[in-house]
PDB file of C-alpha atoms in Angstrom:
ATOM      1  CA  MET A 242      97.691  22.055  31.263  1.00 64.00           C
ATOM      2  CA  ILE A 243      96.751  21.638  35.013  1.00 73.00           C
ATOM      3  CA  LYS A 244      93.895  24.616  34.613  1.00 66.00           C
ATOM      4  CA  LEU A 245      92.394  22.489  31.894  1.00 68.00           C
ATOM      5  CA  PHE A 246      92.617  19.411  33.586  1.00 64.00           C
ATOM      6  CA  LEU A 247      91.080  20.892  36.734  1.00 65.00           C
ATOM      7  CA  LEU A 248      88.721  22.569  34.554  1.00 65.00           C
ATOM      8  CA  CYS A 249      86.795  19.242  33.200  1.00 66.00           C
ATOM      9  CA  ILE A 250      87.294  17.441  36.487  1.00 67.00           C
ATOM     10  CA  LEU A 251      84.609  20.417  37.796  1.00 60.00           C
ATOM     11  CA  SER A 252      82.258  20.307  34.549  1.00 63.00           C
ATOM     12  CA  LEU A 253      82.240  16.708  35.549  1.00 58.00           C
ATOM     13  CA  GLN A 254      81.541  16.977  39.247  1.00 57.00           C
ATOM     14  CA  LEU A 255      78.801  19.607  38.945  1.00 52.00           C
ATOM     15  CA  THR A 256      76.967  17.212  35.674  1.00 55.00           C
ATOM     16  CA  ALA A 257      76.724  14.578  38.299  1.00 54.00           C
ATOM     17  CA  CYS A 258      75.206  18.065  40.838  1.00 57.00           C
ATOM     18  CA  ALA A 259      72.964  17.791  38.533  1.00 54.00           C
ATOM     19  CA  ASN A 260      71.483  14.684  37.784  1.00 59.00           C
ATOM     20  CA  PHE A 261      71.912  13.230  41.496  1.00 56.00           C
ATOM     21  CA  GLY A 262      70.104  16.437  41.853  1.00 60.00           C
ATOM     22  CA  HIS A 263      67.089  15.425  39.844  1.00 64.00           C
ATOM     23  CA  LYS A 264      67.613  11.463  40.826  1.00 64.00           C
ATOM     24  CA  LEU A 265      66.829  13.377  44.668  1.00 59.00           C
ATOM     25  CA  LYS A 266      63.959  14.833  43.748  1.00 67.00           C
ATOM     26  CA  ALA A 267      61.526  12.449  42.122  1.00 67.00           C
ATOM     27  CA  MET A 268      62.640   9.680  44.855  1.00 64.00           C
ATOM     28  CA  ILE A 269      61.014  12.245  47.046  1.00 67.00           C
ATOM     29  CA  ASN A 270      58.449  12.610  44.988  1.00 67.00           C
ATOM     30  CA  GLY A 271      58.024   8.895  44.181  1.00 62.00           C
ATOM     31  CA  LYS A 272      58.145   9.139  40.680  1.00 56.00           C
ATOM     32  CA  SER A 273      60.990   7.256  38.734  1.00 55.00           C
ATOM     33  CA  SER A 274      63.563   9.222  36.676  1.00 50.00           C
ATOM     34  CA  ALA A 275      62.692   8.427  33.277  1.00 52.00           C
ATOM     35  CA  GLN A 276      59.205   9.083  34.042  1.00 52.00           C
ATOM     36  CA  PRO A 277      59.121  12.936  33.105  1.00 51.00           C
ATOM     37  CA  ALA A 278      60.611  12.205  29.857  1.00 52.00           C
ATOM     38  CA  GLN A 279      58.045   9.449  29.150  1.00 53.00           C
ATOM     39  CA  GLU A 280      55.401  12.275  29.933  1.00 55.00           C
ATOM     40  CA  LYS A 281      56.739  14.416  27.429  1.00 59.00           C
ATOM     41  CA  ASN A 282      57.055  12.237  24.621  1.00 68.00           C
ATOM     42  CA  ARG A 283      52.818  10.871  25.374  1.00 71.00           C
ATOM     43  CA  PRO A 284      50.541  12.170  22.706  1.00 72.00           C
ATOM     44  CA  PRO A 285      47.229  13.526  24.190  1.00 71.00           C
ATOM     45  CA  SER A 286      44.289  10.992  25.107  1.00 74.00           C
ATOM     46  CA  TYR A 287      40.779  11.779  24.087  1.00 70.00           C
ATOM     47  CA  SER A 288      39.311   9.691  26.498  1.00 68.00           C
ATOM     48  CA  GLY A 289      40.276  12.384  29.216  1.00 71.00           C
ATOM     49  CA  ASN A 290      38.968  15.213  27.560  1.00 75.00           C
ATOM     50  CA  GLU A 291      35.309  15.605  28.902  1.00 75.00           C
ATOM     51  CA  ASN A 292      34.625  17.473  25.543  1.00 76.00           C
ATOM     52  CA  TYR A 293      35.408  14.572  23.301  1.00 73.00           C
ATOM     53  CA  ALA A 294      33.785  12.132  25.827  1.00 71.00           C
ATOM     54  CA  TYR A 295      30.472  10.928  23.955  1.00 72.00           C
ATOM     55  CA  GLN A 296      27.338  11.880  25.654  1.00 74.00           C
ATOM     56  CA  GLY A 297      24.381   9.703  23.595  1.00 73.00           C
ATOM     57  CA  VAL A 298      22.139   6.747  24.684  1.00 75.00           C
ATOM     58  CA  PRO A 299      25.180   3.686  26.495  1.00 75.00           C
ATOM     59  CA  ARG A 300      24.799   1.087  24.378  1.00 76.00           C
ATOM     60  CA  ARG A 301      22.298  -1.648  25.165  1.00 78.00           C
ATOM     61  CA  TYR A 302      23.675  -5.358  23.788  1.00 79.00           C
ATOM     62  CA  LYS A 303      21.274  -7.864  23.578  1.00 80.00           C
ATOM     63  CA  ARG A 304      21.576 -11.119  22.068  1.00 83.00           C
ATOM     64  CA  MET A 305      20.010 -11.238  18.466  1.00 83.00           C
ATOM     65  CA  THR A 306      18.610 -14.570  16.165  1.00 85.00           C
ATOM     66  CA  GLN A 307      17.484 -14.903  12.673  1.00 82.00           C
ATOM     67  CA  ALA A 308      13.975 -15.316  13.091  1.00 82.00           C
ATOM     68  CA  LYS A 309      13.498 -12.005  15.182  1.00 82.00           C
ATOM     69  CA  LEU A 310      16.033 -10.195  13.056  1.00 77.00           C
ATOM     70  CA  GLU A 311      13.705 -10.897   9.132  1.00 74.00           C
ATOM     71  CA  ALA A 312      10.714 -10.002  11.184  1.00 76.00           C
ATOM     72  CA  GLU A 313      12.031  -7.064  12.910  1.00 72.00           C
ATOM     73  CA  ASN A 314      13.206  -5.618  10.019  1.00 69.00           C
ATOM     74  CA  LYS A 315      10.470  -8.240   7.198  1.00 64.00           C
ATOM     75  CA  ILE A 316      13.082  -9.816   5.701  1.00 61.00           C
ATOM     76  CA  ASN A 317      11.607 -11.715   2.267  1.00 62.00           C
ATOM     77  CA  ASP A 318      12.367 -13.859   0.271  1.00 61.00           C
ATOM     78  CA  GLU A 319      13.654 -11.123  -1.854  1.00 60.00           C
ATOM     79  CA  ALA A 320      15.504  -9.020   0.544  1.00 60.00           C
ATOM     80  CA  GLY A 321      19.002  -7.415  -0.957  1.00 61.00           C
ATOM     81  CA  SER A 322      17.784  -8.462  -4.481  1.00 62.00           C
ATOM     82  CA  LEU A 323      18.450  -6.103  -7.011  1.00 60.00           C
ATOM     83  CA  TRP A 324      15.539  -7.497  -9.853  1.00 59.00           C
ATOM     84  CA  VAL A 325      12.334  -8.745  -8.606  1.00 56.00           C
ATOM     85  CA  ASP A 326       9.711 -10.245 -11.164  1.00 55.00           C
ATOM     86  CA  GLU A 327       6.154  -9.565  -9.170  1.00 54.00           C
ATOM     87  CA  GLY A 328       4.138  -5.751  -9.434  1.00 51.00           C
ATOM     88  CA  GLN A 329       3.008  -4.127 -12.304  1.00 47.00           C
ATOM     89  CA  THR A 330       6.451  -4.603 -14.244  1.00 51.00           C
ATOM     90  CA  SER A 331      10.298  -5.481 -12.553  1.00 50.00           C
ATOM     91  CA  TYR A 332      11.937  -2.723 -11.459  1.00 52.00           C
ATOM     92  CA  LEU A 333      15.234  -2.234 -10.525  1.00 56.00           C
ATOM     93  CA  PHE A 334      16.925  -0.816  -7.140  1.00 53.00           C
ATOM     94  CA  ALA A 335      13.176   0.707  -5.828  1.00 52.00           C
ATOM     95  CA  GLN A 336      10.042  -0.970  -6.366  1.00 55.00           C
ATOM     96  CA  ASN A 337       7.472   0.266  -9.324  1.00 56.00           C
ATOM     97  CA  ASN A 338       4.539   1.273  -8.518  1.00 65.00           C
ATOM     98  CA  GLN A 339       3.409   4.034 -10.716  1.00 74.00           C
ATOM     99  CA  ARG A 340       0.337   2.477 -13.386  1.00 84.00           C
ATOM    100  CA  LEU A 341       0.048   2.949 -16.713  1.00 85.00           C
ATOM    101  CA  VAL A 342      -2.575   3.826 -18.841  1.00 89.00           C
ATOM    102  CA  GLY A 343      -4.573   0.144 -19.957  1.00 88.00           C
ATOM    103  CA  ASP A 344      -2.934  -1.409 -16.498  1.00 89.00           C
ATOM    104  CA  ILE A 345      -6.583  -3.115 -14.461  1.00 90.00           C
ATOM    105  CA  ILE A 346      -7.785  -1.870 -11.763  1.00 91.00           C
ATOM    106  CA  ASN A 347     -10.670  -4.199 -10.171  1.00 92.00           C
ATOM    107  CA  VAL A 348     -13.587  -2.161  -8.715  1.00 92.00           C
ATOM    108  CA  GLU A 349     -15.505  -3.927  -5.309  1.00 91.00           C
ATOM    109  CA  ILE A 350     -18.794  -2.806  -5.678  1.00 90.00           C
ATOM    110  CA  THR A 351     -19.384  -1.532  -1.692  1.00 88.00           C
ATOM    111  CA  GLY A 352     -21.555   0.714   0.313  1.00 88.00           C
ATOM    112  CA  THR A 353     -23.499   3.393  -1.395  1.00 89.00           C
ATOM    113  CA  ALA A 354     -22.843   1.922  -4.951  1.00 88.00           C
ATOM    114  CA  GLN A 355     -24.375  -1.228  -4.017  1.00 87.00           C
ATOM    115  CA  ARG A 356     -27.856  -0.035  -2.793  1.00 89.00           C
ATOM    116  CA  GLN A 357     -27.841   2.163  -5.991  1.00 89.00           C
ATOM    117  CA  LEU A 358     -27.202  -0.921  -8.344  1.00 89.00           C
ATOM    118  CA  ASN A 359     -29.383  -2.982  -6.617  1.00 88.00           C
ATOM    119  CA  THR A 360     -32.162  -0.273  -6.522  1.00 88.00           C
ATOM    120  CA  LYS A 361     -31.630  -0.151 -10.711  1.00 88.00           C
ATOM    121  CA  VAL A 362     -32.213  -4.316 -10.565  1.00 88.00           C
ATOM    122  CA  ASP A 363     -35.023  -4.108  -8.591  1.00 88.00           C
ATOM    123  CA  VAL A 364     -36.735  -1.696 -10.253  1.00 88.00           C
ATOM    124  CA  ILE A 365     -35.791  -3.204 -14.559  1.00 86.00           C
ATOM    125  CA  GLN A 366     -37.155  -6.364 -12.861  1.00 85.00           C
ATOM    126  CA  LYS A 367     -40.353  -5.525 -12.230  1.00 88.00           C
ATOM    127  CA  LEU A 368     -39.807  -3.947 -15.894  1.00 87.00           C
ATOM    128  CA  ILE A 369     -39.186  -7.197 -17.591  1.00 84.00           C
ATOM    129  CA  GLN A 370     -42.194  -8.232 -15.383  1.00 85.00           C
ATOM    130  CA  ALA A 371     -44.178  -6.474 -16.612  1.00 88.00           C
ATOM    131  CA  GLN A 372     -43.214  -6.553 -20.476  1.00 85.00           C
ATOM    132  CA  ARG A 373     -43.904 -10.125 -20.234  1.00 85.00           C
ATOM    133  CA  ALA A 374     -47.471  -9.768 -18.378  1.00 88.00           C
ATOM    134  CA  ARG A 375     -48.753  -7.611 -21.292  1.00 89.00           C
ATOM    135  CA  ALA A 376     -47.025  -9.685 -23.628  1.00 86.00           C
ATOM    136  CA  ALA A 377     -49.046 -12.864 -21.918  1.00 86.00           C
ATOM    137  CA  ARG A 378     -52.423 -10.316 -22.244  1.00 87.00           C
ATOM    138  CA  VAL A 379     -51.769  -9.771 -26.446  1.00 86.00           C
ATOM    139  CA  ALA A 380     -51.205 -13.386 -26.868  1.00 85.00           C
ATOM    140  CA  ALA A 381     -54.377 -13.960 -25.339  1.00 85.00           C
ATOM    141  CA  ALA A 382     -56.259 -11.535 -26.225  1.00 84.00           C
ATOM    142  CA  ALA A 383     -55.174 -13.257 -29.962  1.00 84.00           C
ATOM    143  CA  LYS A 384     -56.105 -16.603 -28.951  1.00 82.00           C
ATOM    144  CA  LYS A 385     -59.341 -15.088 -27.696  1.00 78.00           C
ATOM    145  CA  LYS A 386     -63.130 -17.033 -29.935  1.00 59.00           C
ATOM    146  CA  PRO A 387     -65.288 -14.640 -30.796  1.00 64.00           C
ATOM    147  CA  GLY A 388     -68.555 -15.011 -28.681  1.00 53.00           C
ATOM    148  CA  SER A 389     -66.215 -15.913 -24.975  1.00 51.00           C
ATOM    149  CA  GLN A 390     -67.687 -12.961 -23.421  1.00 52.00           C
ATOM    150  CA  GLY A 391     -67.427 -14.941 -20.055  1.00 48.00           C
ATOM    151  CA  ASN A 392     -63.874 -15.650 -20.320  1.00 49.00           C
ATOM    152  CA  SER A 393     -61.934 -12.482 -21.885  1.00 47.00           C
ATOM    153  CA  SER A 394     -61.918 -10.588 -18.451  1.00 47.00           C
ATOM    154  CA  ALA A 395     -59.942 -13.533 -16.651  1.00 45.00           C
ATOM    155  CA  GLN A 396     -58.114 -14.269 -18.604  1.00 48.00           C
ATOM    156  CA  PRO A 397     -55.939 -11.419 -19.157  1.00 47.00           C
ATOM    157  CA  ASN A 398     -55.356 -10.669 -16.025  1.00 49.00           C
ATOM    158  CA  ALA A 399     -53.920 -14.604 -15.037  1.00 45.00           C
ATOM    159  CA  PRO A 400     -50.652 -13.569 -16.424  1.00 45.00           C
ATOM    160  CA  ALA A 401     -49.972 -11.037 -13.709  1.00 44.00           C
ATOM    161  CA  ALA A 402     -51.368 -12.727 -10.738  1.00 42.00           C
ATOM    162  CA  ALA A 403     -48.738 -15.374 -12.105  1.00 44.00           C
ATOM    163  CA  GLY A 404     -46.363 -12.903 -12.570  1.00 48.00           C
ATOM    164  CA  GLY A 405     -46.728 -10.633  -9.551  1.00 48.00           C
ATOM    165  CA  LYS A 406     -46.776 -13.846  -7.913  1.00 49.00           C
ATOM    166  CA  ASP A 407     -43.630 -15.122  -8.529  1.00 52.00           C
ATOM    167  CA  ALA A 408     -41.899 -11.402  -8.337  1.00 55.00           C
ATOM    168  CA  LYS A 409     -39.401 -12.354  -6.273  1.00 61.00           C
ATOM    169  CA  LYS A 410     -36.485  -9.430  -5.046  1.00 64.00           C
ATOM    170  CA  GLU A 411     -32.605 -10.109  -6.590  1.00 66.00           C
ATOM    171  CA  GLU A 412     -29.801  -8.221  -5.281  1.00 70.00           C
ATOM    172  CA  LEU A 413     -26.907  -7.699  -7.749  1.00 75.00           C
ATOM    173  CA  ALA A 414     -25.211 -10.686  -8.201  1.00 76.00           C
ATOM    174  CA  VAL A 415     -21.767  -8.147  -9.400  1.00 83.00           C
ATOM    175  CA  LYS A 416     -19.317  -7.791  -6.110  1.00 88.00           C
ATOM    176  CA  GLU A 417     -16.250  -6.450  -8.707  1.00 90.00           C
ATOM    177  CA  VAL A 418     -16.177  -4.915 -12.047  1.00 91.00           C
ATOM    178  CA  PRO A 419     -12.787  -5.237 -13.362  1.00 92.00           C
ATOM    179  CA  SER A 420     -11.674  -1.791 -14.685  1.00 93.00           C
ATOM    180  CA  ARG A 421      -8.750  -0.101 -17.306  1.00 93.00           C
ATOM    181  CA  ILE A 422      -6.759   3.281 -16.629  1.00 92.00           C
ATOM    182  CA  VAL A 423      -7.806   5.172 -19.766  1.00 92.00           C
ATOM    183  CA  GLU A 424      -6.284   9.069 -18.835  1.00 92.00           C
ATOM    184  CA  THR A 425      -3.565   9.550 -16.382  1.00 91.00           C
ATOM    185  CA  PHE A 426      -3.163  13.183 -14.605  1.00 91.00           C
ATOM    186  CA  PRO A 427      -0.023  14.829 -13.541  1.00 89.00           C
ATOM    187  CA  ASP A 428      -0.800  14.637  -9.867  1.00 87.00           C
ATOM    188  CA  GLY A 429      -0.424  10.599 -10.334  1.00 86.00           C
ATOM    189  CA  SER A 430      -4.262   9.941  -9.987  1.00 91.00           C
ATOM    190  CA  TYR A 431      -6.111   8.079 -12.632  1.00 92.00           C
ATOM    191  CA  ARG A 432      -9.480   8.305 -14.671  1.00 94.00           C
ATOM    192  CA  ILE A 433     -11.025   4.775 -15.384  1.00 94.00           C
ATOM    193  CA  ARG A 434     -13.565   2.894 -16.298  1.00 94.00           C
ATOM    194  CA  GLY A 435     -15.175  -1.141 -16.755  1.00 93.00           C
ATOM    195  CA  SER A 436     -17.968  -3.162 -17.150  1.00 92.00           C
ATOM    196  CA  LYS A 437     -18.836  -6.382 -16.491  1.00 90.00           C
ATOM    197  CA  ASP A 438     -21.619  -8.342 -18.018  1.00 89.00           C
ATOM    198  CA  PHE A 439     -24.586 -10.199 -15.565  1.00 87.00           C
ATOM    199  CA  MET A 440     -27.542 -12.026 -15.691  1.00 86.00           C
ATOM    200  CA  ILE A 441     -31.573 -10.360 -14.432  1.00 83.00           C
ATOM    201  CA  ASP A 442     -34.164 -12.849 -15.116  1.00 79.00           C
ATOM    202  CA  ARG A 443     -33.002 -14.565 -17.657  1.00 80.00           C
ATOM    203  CA  THR A 444     -31.915 -10.960 -19.875  1.00 82.00           C
ATOM    204  CA  GLU A 445     -27.925 -10.173 -19.889  1.00 86.00           C
ATOM    205  CA  TYR A 446     -26.997  -6.737 -18.639  1.00 88.00           C
ATOM    206  CA  LYS A 447     -23.933  -4.850 -17.754  1.00 90.00           C
ATOM    207  CA  VAL A 448     -22.383  -3.054 -15.156  1.00 91.00           C
ATOM    208  CA  ILE A 449     -20.557   0.107 -16.334  1.00 92.00           C
ATOM    209  CA  VAL A 450     -18.190   1.820 -14.229  1.00 93.00           C
ATOM    210  CA  THR A 451     -16.271   4.775 -14.254  1.00 94.00           C
ATOM    211  CA  GLY A 452     -14.934   7.108 -12.023  1.00 94.00           C
ATOM    212  CA  ILE A 453     -11.127   9.216 -10.833  1.00 93.00           C
ATOM    213  CA  VAL A 454      -9.105   6.660  -8.668  1.00 92.00           C
ATOM    214  CA  LYS A 455      -5.666   7.815  -6.279  1.00 91.00           C
ATOM    215  CA  PRO A 456      -3.013   5.868  -6.218  1.00 88.00           C
ATOM    216  CA  ALA A 457      -3.122   5.796  -2.171  1.00 85.00           C
ATOM    217  CA  ASP A 458      -6.524   4.470  -2.257  1.00 88.00           C
ATOM    218  CA  VAL A 459      -5.315   1.145  -5.112  1.00 87.00           C
ATOM    219  CA  ALA A 460      -4.360  -1.637  -2.546  1.00 83.00           C
ATOM    220  CA  ASP A 461      -3.510  -5.140  -4.691  1.00 81.00           C
ATOM    221  CA  SER A 462      -5.479  -3.954  -7.336  1.00 84.00           C
ATOM    222  CA  ARG A 463      -8.187  -3.337  -5.969  1.00 87.00           C
ATOM    223  CA  VAL A 464      -9.954  -0.284  -4.560  1.00 90.00           C
ATOM    224  CA  GLU A 465     -13.237   0.200  -2.328  1.00 91.00           C
ATOM    225  CA  SER A 466     -16.157   1.753  -4.700  1.00 89.00           C
ATOM    226  CA  ASP A 467     -16.795   4.211  -2.134  1.00 90.00           C
ATOM    227  CA  LYS A 468     -13.186   5.661  -2.560  1.00 90.00           C
ATOM    228  CA  VAL A 469     -13.623   6.811  -6.234  1.00 91.00           C
ATOM    229  CA  LEU A 470     -14.018   9.994  -7.297  1.00 91.00           C
ATOM    230  CA  ASP A 471     -16.825  11.875  -9.056  1.00 89.00           C
ATOM    231  CA  GLY A 472     -17.880   7.364 -10.083  1.00 90.00           C
ATOM    232  CA  LYS A 473     -20.627   6.591 -11.897  1.00 91.00           C
ATOM    233  CA  PHE A 474     -22.376   3.260 -11.711  1.00 92.00           C
ATOM    234  CA  ASP A 475     -25.070   2.202 -13.897  1.00 90.00           C
ATOM    235  CA  ILE A 476     -26.714  -0.654 -15.195  1.00 89.00           C
ATOM    236  CA  VAL A 477     -27.703  -0.878 -19.174  1.00 88.00           C
ATOM    237  CA  SER A 478     -29.265  -3.485 -21.021  1.00 82.00           C
ATOM    238  CA  LEU A 479     -27.849  -5.554 -24.053  1.00 76.00           C
ATOM    239  CA  ARG A 480     -31.064  -5.594 -25.371  1.00 67.00           C
ATOM    240  CA  ARG A 481     -32.119  -1.952 -27.666  1.00 54.00           C
ATOM    241  CA  SER A 482     -36.220  -2.657 -26.892  1.00 44.00           C
ATOM    242  CA  LEU A 483     -36.161  -2.599 -22.920  1.00 44.00           C
ATOM    243  CA  LYS A 484     -36.009   1.207 -21.978  1.00 43.00           C
ATOM    244  CA  LEU A 485     -35.080   1.928 -18.652  1.00 41.00           C
TER     245      LEU A 485
END
């Protein structure tokens, strides 16, 4: 019994000496006795590991206003809306720029096409004046009385001279020709055909436009005549009696 009691006392002393040794060692190193246990239970820190550190550009925060946000992002009244009532057709989730057969594209007459049509207008005007001068000479010859040989030569030439005096070079008054899509191609291009009536010297004519247009060249349903592929621009008369 005494031996058992002595063994218990000895074990308690050894345990106390071990704890005292740990405390003494911690005091010498400047650490508390509870710190090692806390360090063992702490999870790993990613901020202290260079492999997980942020390697990107440092963030720079600045003040943002509503006006500046709208200007940078081009925000309009339709921003955030899935339904828009403008354009060729209303679209959902994405704007529909695809045009269909029958849609209108206005062709602006500029550049080479404008010079070509102006030349044809000048030729047509001269033909009209020649026709009128010829008709005036025929009418004067019909009204000529027998025996009046003195005025026979001067009378036919008077309308021609008047026609030459009144001759005034005209230019094409048509600036745009509305055209319709008559055919679509697999690459997205359109074949267009259009016409517009106008007057030359009190006579009605028509401008005809045909050709192929690429979707990238169309802006606001308009395209320049120089961008029309295989374009044909012509002027025809509504009066079959005048041959150009």
